[in-house]
Short mmCIF file of C-alpha atoms and ligand atoms in Angstrom, two decimals:
data_model
loop_
_atom_site.label_atom_id
_atom_site.label_comp_id
_atom_site.label_asym_id
_atom_site.label_seq_id
_atom_site.Cartn_x
_atom_site.Cartn_y
_atom_site.Cartn_z
CA MET A 1 0.19 0.05 -0.11
CA GLY A 2 2.93 2.24 0.43
CA LYS A 3 2.28 2.65 3.97
CA SER A 4 5.61 1.75 4.85
CA THR A 5 7.11 3.89 2.63
CA PHE A 6 5.28 6.76 4.02
CA PHE A 7 6.19 5.60 7.43
CA ASN A 8 10.24 5.39 6.87
CA ARG A 9 9.98 8.96 5.18
CA LEU A 10 8.23 10.31 8.42
CA ILE A 11 10.70 8.86 10.86
CA GLY A 12 13.89 9.51 8.14
CA LYS A 13 17.01 8.44 9.20
CA ARG A 14 16.67 7.15 12.36
CA GLN A 15 14.76 4.09 10.54
CA ALA A 16 17.72 3.58 8.49
CA ILE A 17 20.05 2.85 11.60
CA VAL A 18 20.98 -0.98 10.84
CA HIS A 19 21.22 -2.66 14.18
CA ASP A 20 24.07 -5.77 13.94
CA PHE A 21 21.78 -7.72 16.24
CA SER A 22 20.32 -11.08 15.14
CA GLY A 23 16.40 -10.97 15.37
CA VAL A 24 15.66 -7.65 15.27
CA THR A 25 15.86 -6.59 11.49
CA ARG A 26 12.36 -7.05 11.07
CA ASP A 27 10.29 -3.99 10.44
CA ARG A 28 9.50 -1.73 13.13
CA HIS A 29 6.05 -0.10 13.61
CA TYR A 30 7.11 2.69 16.03
CA GLY A 31 9.68 5.30 15.48
CA GLN A 32 10.23 8.97 16.52
CA ALA A 33 10.32 12.17 14.63
CA PHE A 34 10.94 15.43 14.74
CA TRP A 35 9.53 18.09 12.54
CA ASN A 36 9.37 22.12 12.97
CA GLY A 37 11.22 21.69 16.42
CA VAL A 38 8.29 19.10 17.63
CA ASN A 39 9.40 15.33 18.64
CA PHE A 40 6.39 13.14 18.15
CA ASN A 41 6.37 9.33 17.80
CA VAL A 42 4.45 7.66 14.95
CA ILE A 43 2.91 4.04 15.13
CA ASP A 44 2.32 2.15 12.33
CA THR A 45 -0.33 -0.67 12.55
CA GLY A 46 0.76 -1.89 9.11
CA GLY A 47 2.33 -5.50 9.09
CA TYR A 48 0.46 -6.60 11.72
CA ILE A 49 -2.44 -7.93 9.45
CA PRO A 50 -3.00 -11.69 9.88
CA GLU A 51 -2.90 -13.67 6.89
CA ASP A 52 -6.22 -15.38 7.49
CA ASP A 53 -9.10 -13.69 5.91
CA ASP A 54 -11.43 -14.54 8.63
CA ILE A 55 -9.79 -12.73 11.02
CA MET A 56 -8.40 -10.14 9.13
CA LEU A 57 -11.16 -7.51 9.89
CA VAL A 58 -11.09 -8.21 13.61
CA GLY A 59 -7.27 -7.89 13.63
CA ILE A 60 -7.58 -4.68 11.79
CA ARG A 61 -10.40 -3.16 14.02
CA GLU A 62 -8.47 -3.96 17.18
CA GLN A 63 -5.40 -2.52 15.87
CA VAL A 64 -6.93 0.80 14.98
CA HIS A 65 -8.41 0.68 18.27
CA ILE A 66 -5.05 0.28 20.10
CA ALA A 67 -3.24 2.78 18.15
CA LEU A 68 -6.15 5.57 18.07
CA GLU A 69 -5.84 5.08 21.97
CA GLU A 70 -2.26 5.82 22.28
CA SER A 71 -2.16 8.64 19.65
CA ASP A 72 -3.64 12.00 19.48
CA VAL A 73 -3.98 12.19 15.30
CA VAL A 74 -4.54 9.88 13.30
CA LEU A 75 -3.30 9.72 9.45
CA PHE A 76 -5.40 7.64 7.63
CA ILE A 77 -3.31 6.42 4.50
CA VAL A 78 -5.12 5.84 1.67
CA ASP A 79 -3.86 5.32 -2.13
CA THR A 80 -4.76 7.31 -5.04
CA GLU A 81 -3.91 4.66 -7.24
CA THR A 82 -6.45 1.95 -6.39
CA GLY A 83 -8.91 4.89 -5.28
CA ILE A 84 -11.55 4.41 -2.38
CA THR A 85 -11.46 0.30 -1.11
CA ASP A 86 -13.91 -1.56 0.83
CA LEU A 87 -11.07 -1.82 3.82
CA ASP A 88 -10.91 1.79 3.63
CA VAL A 89 -14.61 2.09 4.27
CA SER A 90 -14.46 -0.11 7.14
CA VAL A 91 -11.54 2.16 8.49
CA ALA A 92 -13.25 5.40 7.88
CA GLU A 93 -16.39 3.74 9.78
CA ILE A 94 -14.36 3.07 13.06
CA LEU A 95 -12.16 6.59 12.73
CA ARG A 96 -15.70 8.24 12.56
CA GLN A 97 -16.72 6.68 15.88
CA GLN A 98 -13.79 8.59 17.56
CA ASP A 99 -13.03 11.95 18.51
CA LYS A 100 -9.21 12.00 17.35
CA ARG A 101 -8.59 14.46 14.71
CA VAL A 102 -8.32 12.45 11.57
CA LEU A 103 -6.37 13.72 8.40
CA VAL A 104 -6.42 11.59 5.19
CA VAL A 105 -3.26 11.18 3.75
CA ALA A 106 -3.54 10.30 -0.26
CA ASN A 107 -0.38 8.49 -0.93
CA LYS A 108 1.02 7.93 -4.13
CA ALA A 109 0.05 11.27 -5.64
CA ASP A 110 2.97 11.16 -7.78
CA ASN A 111 1.74 12.80 -10.66
CA GLU A 112 -0.65 15.91 -11.81
CA GLU A 113 -3.44 13.44 -12.73
CA ARG A 114 -3.40 11.60 -9.23
CA ARG A 115 -3.17 14.94 -7.60
CA TRP A 116 -6.80 15.97 -8.81
CA ASN A 117 -8.03 12.75 -8.16
CA THR A 118 -7.75 12.92 -4.26
CA SER A 119 -10.85 15.13 -4.30
CA GLU A 120 -12.59 11.81 -4.32
CA PHE A 121 -11.37 10.80 -0.63
CA TYR A 122 -13.35 13.37 0.76
CA LYS A 123 -16.45 11.02 0.22
CA LEU A 124 -14.75 9.17 3.46
CA GLY A 125 -16.30 11.92 5.53
CA PHE A 126 -13.31 13.61 6.99
CA GLU A 127 -12.24 17.63 6.53
CA ASP A 128 -8.76 17.20 5.54
CA VAL A 129 -7.42 15.43 2.46
CA PHE A 130 -3.74 15.94 1.72
CA PRO A 131 -2.29 14.65 -1.62
CA VAL A 132 1.25 13.30 -0.77
CA SER A 133 3.79 11.42 -2.58
CA SER A 134 5.81 9.16 -0.27
CA MET A 135 8.12 8.26 -3.17
CA ASN A 136 9.35 12.22 -4.00
CA GLY A 137 8.23 13.56 -0.90
CA ALA A 138 5.92 15.76 -2.39
CA GLY A 139 3.22 17.31 0.00
CA THR A 140 4.76 15.93 2.97
CA GLY A 141 6.01 19.42 4.26
CA GLU A 142 2.46 20.79 4.18
CA LEU A 143 1.01 17.73 5.74
CA LEU A 144 3.15 17.70 8.65
CA ASP A 145 3.00 21.64 9.35
CA TYR A 146 -0.60 20.91 9.75
CA MET A 147 -0.42 18.26 11.68
CA VAL A 148 2.22 19.25 14.23
CA THR A 149 -0.25 21.83 15.32
CA PHE A 150 -3.06 19.38 16.83
CA LEU A 151 0.17 17.70 19.16
CA PRO A 152 -0.03 18.31 22.75
CA GLU A 153 3.54 19.22 24.48
CA ILE A 154 5.00 16.30 26.10
CA PRO A 155 6.26 16.99 29.08
CA GLU A 156 10.34 16.17 29.82
CA PRO A 157 10.76 13.55 32.28
CA GLU A 158 13.52 15.41 33.69
CA GLU A 159 10.89 18.10 35.04
CA THR A 160 10.39 16.51 38.38
CA ASN A 161 13.22 15.58 40.39
CA ILE A 162 12.20 12.23 41.48
CA PRO A 163 13.80 9.61 39.47
CA LYS A 164 11.26 7.44 37.48
CA LEU A 165 11.82 4.05 36.85
CA ALA A 166 10.30 2.00 34.24
CA ILE A 167 9.79 -1.76 35.18
CA VAL A 168 9.34 -3.43 31.77
CA GLY A 169 9.60 -7.07 30.05
CA ARG A 170 7.88 -9.76 28.35
CA PRO A 171 4.57 -11.17 29.63
CA ASN A 172 4.64 -12.94 32.83
CA VAL A 173 8.42 -12.22 33.62
CA GLY A 174 7.23 -11.20 37.08
CA LYS A 175 6.82 -7.53 36.56
CA SER A 176 3.60 -7.50 38.71
CA SER A 177 5.08 -9.55 41.48
CA LEU A 178 8.61 -7.35 41.68
CA VAL A 179 6.46 -4.02 41.71
CA ASN A 180 4.01 -5.46 44.66
CA ALA A 181 6.66 -7.16 46.49
CA LEU A 182 8.61 -3.50 46.29
CA LEU A 183 5.16 -1.54 47.38
CA ASN A 184 3.94 -3.73 49.91
CA SER A 185 7.08 -3.99 51.64
CA GLU A 186 7.84 -2.64 55.40
CA ARG A 187 11.26 -1.05 53.85
CA SER A 188 9.32 1.30 51.34
CA ILE A 189 6.45 3.97 51.79
CA VAL A 190 3.92 4.23 49.49
CA THR A 191 2.29 7.33 48.03
CA ASP A 192 -0.31 6.36 45.62
CA ILE A 193 -1.00 9.00 42.82
CA ALA A 194 -3.09 9.01 39.80
CA GLY A 195 -1.63 7.83 36.58
CA THR A 196 -0.46 10.51 34.57
CA THR A 197 -1.44 8.64 31.50
CA ARG A 198 -4.30 6.69 31.07
CA ASP A 199 -2.98 3.19 31.47
CA THR A 200 0.46 3.33 32.97
CA ILE A 201 0.28 3.30 36.80
CA ASN A 202 2.65 5.50 38.38
CA SER A 203 3.55 4.75 42.17
CA ALA A 204 5.72 6.70 44.05
CA PHE A 205 7.33 5.29 46.99
CA SER A 206 10.42 6.01 48.57
CA TYR A 207 13.14 3.66 50.21
CA GLY A 208 16.50 4.43 52.12
CA GLY A 209 15.37 8.36 52.57
CA LYS A 210 14.99 8.72 48.84
CA GLU A 211 12.29 8.93 46.65
CA TYR A 212 11.20 7.08 43.34
CA LEU A 213 8.20 6.89 40.91
CA LEU A 214 7.85 3.36 39.53
CA VAL A 215 6.16 3.61 36.11
CA ASP A 216 4.78 0.09 35.83
CA THR A 217 3.33 -1.43 32.40
CA ALA A 218 2.40 -4.68 34.50
CA GLY A 219 -1.03 -5.61 34.94
CA LEU A 220 -1.92 -3.83 31.47
CA ARG A 221 -3.10 -7.02 29.90
CA LYS A 222 -5.12 -5.94 26.80
CA ARG A 223 -7.43 -8.31 25.91
CA THR A 224 -6.67 -9.34 22.24
CA LYS A 225 -8.79 -11.46 19.94
CA VAL A 226 -5.73 -11.50 17.57
CA LYS A 227 -2.44 -12.73 19.05
CA GLU A 228 -0.33 -10.49 16.62
CA ASN A 229 -2.08 -7.48 18.62
CA ILE A 230 -0.59 -8.69 21.73
CA GLU A 231 2.83 -7.84 20.75
CA PHE A 232 2.07 -4.81 18.81
CA TYR A 233 0.10 -3.38 22.22
CA SER A 234 2.72 -4.32 24.71
CA THR A 235 5.32 -2.25 22.39
CA LEU A 236 3.58 0.77 22.40
CA ARG A 237 3.08 0.28 26.01
CA THR A 238 6.66 -0.39 26.84
CA ASN A 239 7.95 2.47 24.36
CA LYS A 240 5.86 4.89 26.34
CA ALA A 241 7.01 3.57 29.55
CA ILE A 242 10.23 4.08 28.60
CA MET A 243 10.18 7.37 27.34
CA GLU A 244 8.40 8.61 30.22
CA SER A 245 11.07 7.48 32.54
CA ASP A 246 14.95 8.06 33.77
CA ILE A 247 15.98 4.40 33.77
CA THR A 248 14.92 1.56 32.07
CA ILE A 249 14.47 -1.90 34.24
CA LEU A 250 13.85 -4.48 32.19
CA LEU A 251 13.02 -8.00 33.71
CA ILE A 252 13.74 -11.38 32.18
CA ASP A 253 12.81 -14.70 33.23
CA ALA A 254 15.79 -16.72 34.21
CA GLU A 255 14.07 -19.87 32.69
CA ARG A 256 13.62 -18.44 29.36
CA GLY A 257 16.54 -16.63 28.98
CA PHE A 258 17.21 -13.83 26.92
CA GLU A 259 15.05 -12.97 24.05
CA ALA A 260 14.89 -10.82 20.76
CA GLN A 261 12.02 -8.92 22.29
CA ASP A 262 14.63 -8.12 25.12
CA ILE A 263 16.82 -6.64 22.62
CA ARG A 264 14.82 -4.63 21.09
CA VAL A 265 13.78 -3.22 24.25
CA LEU A 266 17.50 -2.28 25.41
CA MET A 267 18.01 -0.55 22.24
CA GLU A 268 15.20 1.73 22.19
CA ALA A 269 16.07 2.62 26.10
CA GLU A 270 19.43 3.11 24.42
CA ARG A 271 18.15 5.38 21.74
CA PHE A 272 16.21 7.44 24.06
CA ASN A 273 19.34 7.68 26.31
CA LYS A 274 17.84 6.21 29.38
CA GLY A 275 19.66 4.37 32.10
CA ILE A 276 19.64 0.85 31.63
CA VAL A 277 19.50 -2.00 34.42
CA LEU A 278 18.94 -5.73 33.37
CA VAL A 279 17.08 -8.05 36.17
CA ILE A 280 17.10 -11.48 35.94
CA ASN A 281 14.14 -13.02 37.74
CA LYS A 282 13.00 -16.08 39.36
CA TRP A 283 16.26 -16.77 40.08
CA ASP A 284 14.86 -19.38 42.51
CA LEU A 285 14.03 -21.81 39.54
CA ILE A 286 17.62 -21.92 38.56
CA GLU A 287 19.59 -25.02 40.09
CA LYS A 288 22.74 -22.86 41.39
CA ASP A 289 26.39 -23.91 42.09
CA THR A 290 28.54 -21.02 42.39
CA HIS A 291 29.25 -20.40 38.73
CA THR A 292 25.76 -20.35 37.57
CA LEU A 293 25.16 -16.49 37.71
CA LYS A 294 28.39 -15.72 35.60
CA GLU A 295 27.83 -17.93 32.95
CA PHE A 296 24.58 -16.50 32.94
CA GLU A 297 25.64 -13.25 32.36
CA GLU A 298 28.66 -14.16 30.25
CA ALA A 299 25.90 -15.88 27.73
CA ILE A 300 23.68 -12.56 27.84
CA ARG A 301 26.90 -10.11 27.58
CA ASP A 302 27.55 -12.32 24.28
CA ARG A 303 24.45 -10.98 22.93
CA LEU A 304 24.23 -7.64 24.14
CA LYS A 305 27.73 -6.97 22.20
CA THR A 306 27.88 -2.85 22.18
CA MET A 307 25.84 -2.51 25.40
CA SER A 308 28.31 -3.99 27.76
CA TYR A 309 27.99 -1.16 30.10
CA ILE A 310 24.59 -2.66 31.09
CA PRO A 311 24.65 -3.84 34.62
CA ILE A 312 23.14 -7.26 35.43
CA ILE A 313 21.98 -8.29 38.61
CA SER A 314 19.37 -11.61 39.80
CA VAL A 315 16.46 -11.47 41.97
CA SER A 316 13.55 -13.63 43.10
CA ALA A 317 10.14 -11.48 43.11
CA LYS A 318 8.43 -14.37 44.36
CA ASN A 319 10.48 -14.80 47.43
CA LYS A 320 11.06 -11.24 48.01
CA LYS A 321 14.88 -11.94 47.44
CA ARG A 322 17.37 -9.35 46.55
CA ILE A 323 14.31 -7.17 45.51
CA TYR A 324 15.92 -4.09 46.86
CA ASN A 325 19.23 -4.49 44.89
CA VAL A 326 17.02 -3.42 41.87
CA ILE A 327 16.53 -0.09 43.65
CA GLU A 328 19.89 0.36 44.70
CA GLU A 329 21.28 -0.69 41.30
CA ALA A 330 19.01 1.53 39.80
CA ASP A 331 20.14 4.44 42.07
CA LYS A 332 23.46 3.98 41.07
CA VAL A 333 22.42 4.26 37.46
CA ILE A 334 20.92 7.48 38.47
CA GLU A 335 23.87 8.54 39.88
CA ASN A 336 25.89 7.67 36.96
CA ARG A 337 23.87 9.36 34.60
CA SER A 338 24.06 12.81 36.60
CA ARG A 339 27.88 12.42 36.46
CA LYS A 340 29.86 15.27 35.10
CA ILE A 341 33.39 15.05 34.53
CA SER A 342 35.52 18.03 34.68
CA THR A 343 37.15 19.54 31.37
CA SER A 344 40.63 19.10 32.63
CA ALA A 345 40.24 15.39 33.51
CA LEU A 346 38.50 15.07 30.26
CA ASN A 347 41.41 16.35 28.12
CA GLU A 348 44.05 14.57 30.28
CA LEU A 349 42.43 11.23 29.17
CA LEU A 350 42.13 12.56 25.71
CA GLU A 351 45.63 13.22 25.46
CA GLU A 352 46.31 9.68 26.85
CA ILE A 353 44.30 8.05 24.31
CA GLN A 354 46.17 9.56 21.70
CA ILE A 355 49.44 8.43 22.93
CA GLU A 356 48.03 4.57 23.65
CA ARG A 357 46.74 4.66 20.04
CA PRO A 358 47.98 7.24 17.72
CA MET A 359 45.04 8.82 15.49
CA PRO A 360 45.30 7.34 11.97
CA TYR A 361 46.14 8.84 8.96
CA VAL A 362 43.23 9.25 6.21
CA ARG A 363 43.27 10.23 2.50
CA GLY A 364 46.90 11.72 3.25
CA HIS A 365 45.74 13.77 6.67
CA GLN A 366 47.13 13.03 9.99
CA LEU A 367 44.00 13.05 12.19
CA LYS A 368 43.98 15.16 15.21
CA MET A 369 41.75 15.49 18.34
CA ASN A 370 42.22 19.02 19.90
CA TYR A 371 39.74 19.33 22.95
CA VAL A 372 37.10 17.44 24.66
CA THR A 373 34.29 18.77 26.92
CA GLN A 374 31.17 17.24 28.66
CA VAL A 375 28.27 19.48 27.50
CA LYS A 376 25.71 17.88 29.61
CA ALA A 377 24.32 15.77 32.18
CA LYS A 378 21.43 13.46 32.49
CA PRO A 379 22.14 11.93 29.93
CA PRO A 380 25.81 12.71 29.28
CA VAL A 381 26.73 14.23 26.27
CA PHE A 382 30.72 14.96 25.03
CA ALA A 383 31.76 17.09 22.21
CA PHE A 384 35.05 16.58 20.50
CA PHE A 385 36.65 19.02 18.63
CA MET A 386 39.21 17.71 15.94
CA ASN A 387 40.47 18.44 12.61
CA ILE A 388 38.40 15.99 10.32
CA PRO A 389 35.36 14.71 11.95
CA LYS A 390 33.80 12.70 8.94
CA GLU A 391 37.13 10.67 8.64
CA LEU A 392 36.93 9.58 12.58
CA PRO A 393 36.88 5.39 12.17
CA PRO A 394 33.84 4.14 13.81
CA ASN A 395 36.60 1.74 15.77
CA TYR A 396 38.80 4.68 17.16
CA ARG A 397 34.90 6.09 18.00
CA ARG A 398 34.41 2.88 20.17
CA PHE A 399 38.18 3.22 21.66
CA ILE A 400 37.30 6.30 23.16
CA GLU A 401 34.23 5.47 24.58
CA ASN A 402 35.90 2.38 26.00
CA LYS A 403 38.35 4.50 27.73
CA ILE A 404 35.83 7.33 29.02
CA ARG A 405 33.81 4.16 30.43
CA GLU A 406 37.26 2.51 31.88
CA LYS A 407 38.12 5.89 33.57
CA PHE A 408 34.90 7.26 35.23
CA ASN A 409 31.84 5.14 36.16
CA PHE A 410 29.11 5.31 33.26
CA GLU A 411 27.92 2.15 34.42
CA GLY A 412 24.05 1.72 32.90
CA VAL A 413 24.29 4.78 31.28
CA PRO A 414 24.28 5.34 27.31
CA ILE A 415 26.84 8.08 26.42
CA THR A 416 26.42 10.75 23.54
CA MET A 417 29.65 11.68 21.71
CA VAL A 418 29.41 14.61 19.26
CA PHE A 419 32.22 15.19 17.11
CA LYS A 420 32.90 18.72 15.68
CA ARG A 421 35.32 20.55 13.36
CA LYS A 422 37.80 22.66 15.68
P1 GDP B 501 4.14 -9.71 34.39
O1 GDP B 501 3.25 -10.42 33.54
O2 GDP B 501 5.01 -9.56 34.24
O3 GDP B 501 3.34 -8.89 35.56
O4 GDP B 501 4.19 -11.22 35.59
P2 GDP B 501 3.71 -11.67 37.21
O5 GDP B 501 4.22 -10.81 38.17
O6 GDP B 501 1.91 -11.70 36.88
O7 GDP B 501 4.13 -12.92 37.16
C1 GDP B 501 4.02 -14.26 36.48
C2 GDP B 501 4.22 -15.64 36.58
O8 GDP B 501 5.33 -15.87 37.40
C3 GDP B 501 3.25 -15.72 38.20
O9 GDP B 501 2.76 -16.84 38.16
C4 GDP B 501 3.97 -15.33 39.37
O10 GDP B 501 3.67 -16.07 40.44
C5 GDP B 501 5.36 -16.00 38.49
N1 GDP B 501 6.59 -15.18 39.32
C6 GDP B 501 6.94 -13.89 39.72
N2 GDP B 501 8.16 -14.03 40.12
C7 GDP B 501 8.83 -14.71 40.28
C8 GDP B 501 9.65 -15.48 41.06
O11 GDP B 501 11.07 -14.64 41.18
N3 GDP B 501 10.24 -17.02 40.89
C9 GDP B 501 9.29 -17.54 40.35
N4 GDP B 501 9.36 -18.84 41.15
N5 GDP B 501 8.24 -17.36 39.87
C10 GDP B 501 7.68 -15.97 39.88
#
């Protein structure tokens, strides 16, 4: 239908980032976009259409409902090549029952004739029809200019000083059990506050004299008739929780181990520069000798590759064993994420780096790094000034990151490094 092309155009370059993890190369249906200073998320309901014709309509109906619940504006993509289809009519019917703003996007309006034909789509009953061409980009600017005027402002999580912890993970890993164990223990004082969004449950509590907010996706088990939609729904919820929080706490089930979906969650947290803690739950189910945790951890690290900075701990939520390690570990990550390194210490390191591993000659030029400074914390961003930034080899970049991590404690914290021409 060309919807994927449109989706990719909306979320732009971010989509093109190729992740070298196995099992994550499949289509994404959720992305972040940026237009005229506005950051927004795009949900694509495509790709989740089940093959089976009988359940197809049920599935689509469900997806549209889920996406509607989560969104502020609806872009209803239709195809100028085929005109109005039966499916368009059914979808329009569902959309008209909601009070969300619907913009009809008449795609594939690649030429004059098709642009003329887009007026037929007013028959679907919505006020706005935009002819666009995802292929050459025509019309998308006007559409986005108009669309962003309907978006609410998203509050930054950093606005309050109470750290927000998102507890995420696959169904049945023990998220509810952990949250309940934390909240119902004598060691924590719970303040119930109304969820800021309809269906994440935020609980404030204090532990060790510090306050925290748990952004909980547990218990949000949407009844869906089509199994493809369970994942769709949980992906949306999880991403929202990650975005609203400072720290992502990913639970995995000790018996099931680390799965492709878990890697996707971690990459999402990294992409939004959130602090990360990986928690192996149901540790009571594993028969242990002294080496087990280490072996378990190594097997996971092997798959984490570039995310070796993530701390891994084991707990048993059901038996309330070591559950406070989760908060203590999160607390360390919060501290690391706020860390600000002095410019002098950084430049000393930069000198050491270039002595230990001299920068290469590239196309007849000796690369040279002049200066580094930490621009901000929470999350940390480092700016490097050098002669030819675009020639910096990726492995040298990684080398620098490793050195920063060796010398300063940024465990659990994604680091952003920008390289500028001096
Ligand atoms: P959620 O879907 O992630 O919220 O998972 P739940 O908290 O509902 O837990 C799913 C199931 O796993 C329940 O039957 C729990 O009793 C069980 N469970 C949770 N944590 C543990 C644990 O640490 N050990 C064991 N053995 N079972 C657990």
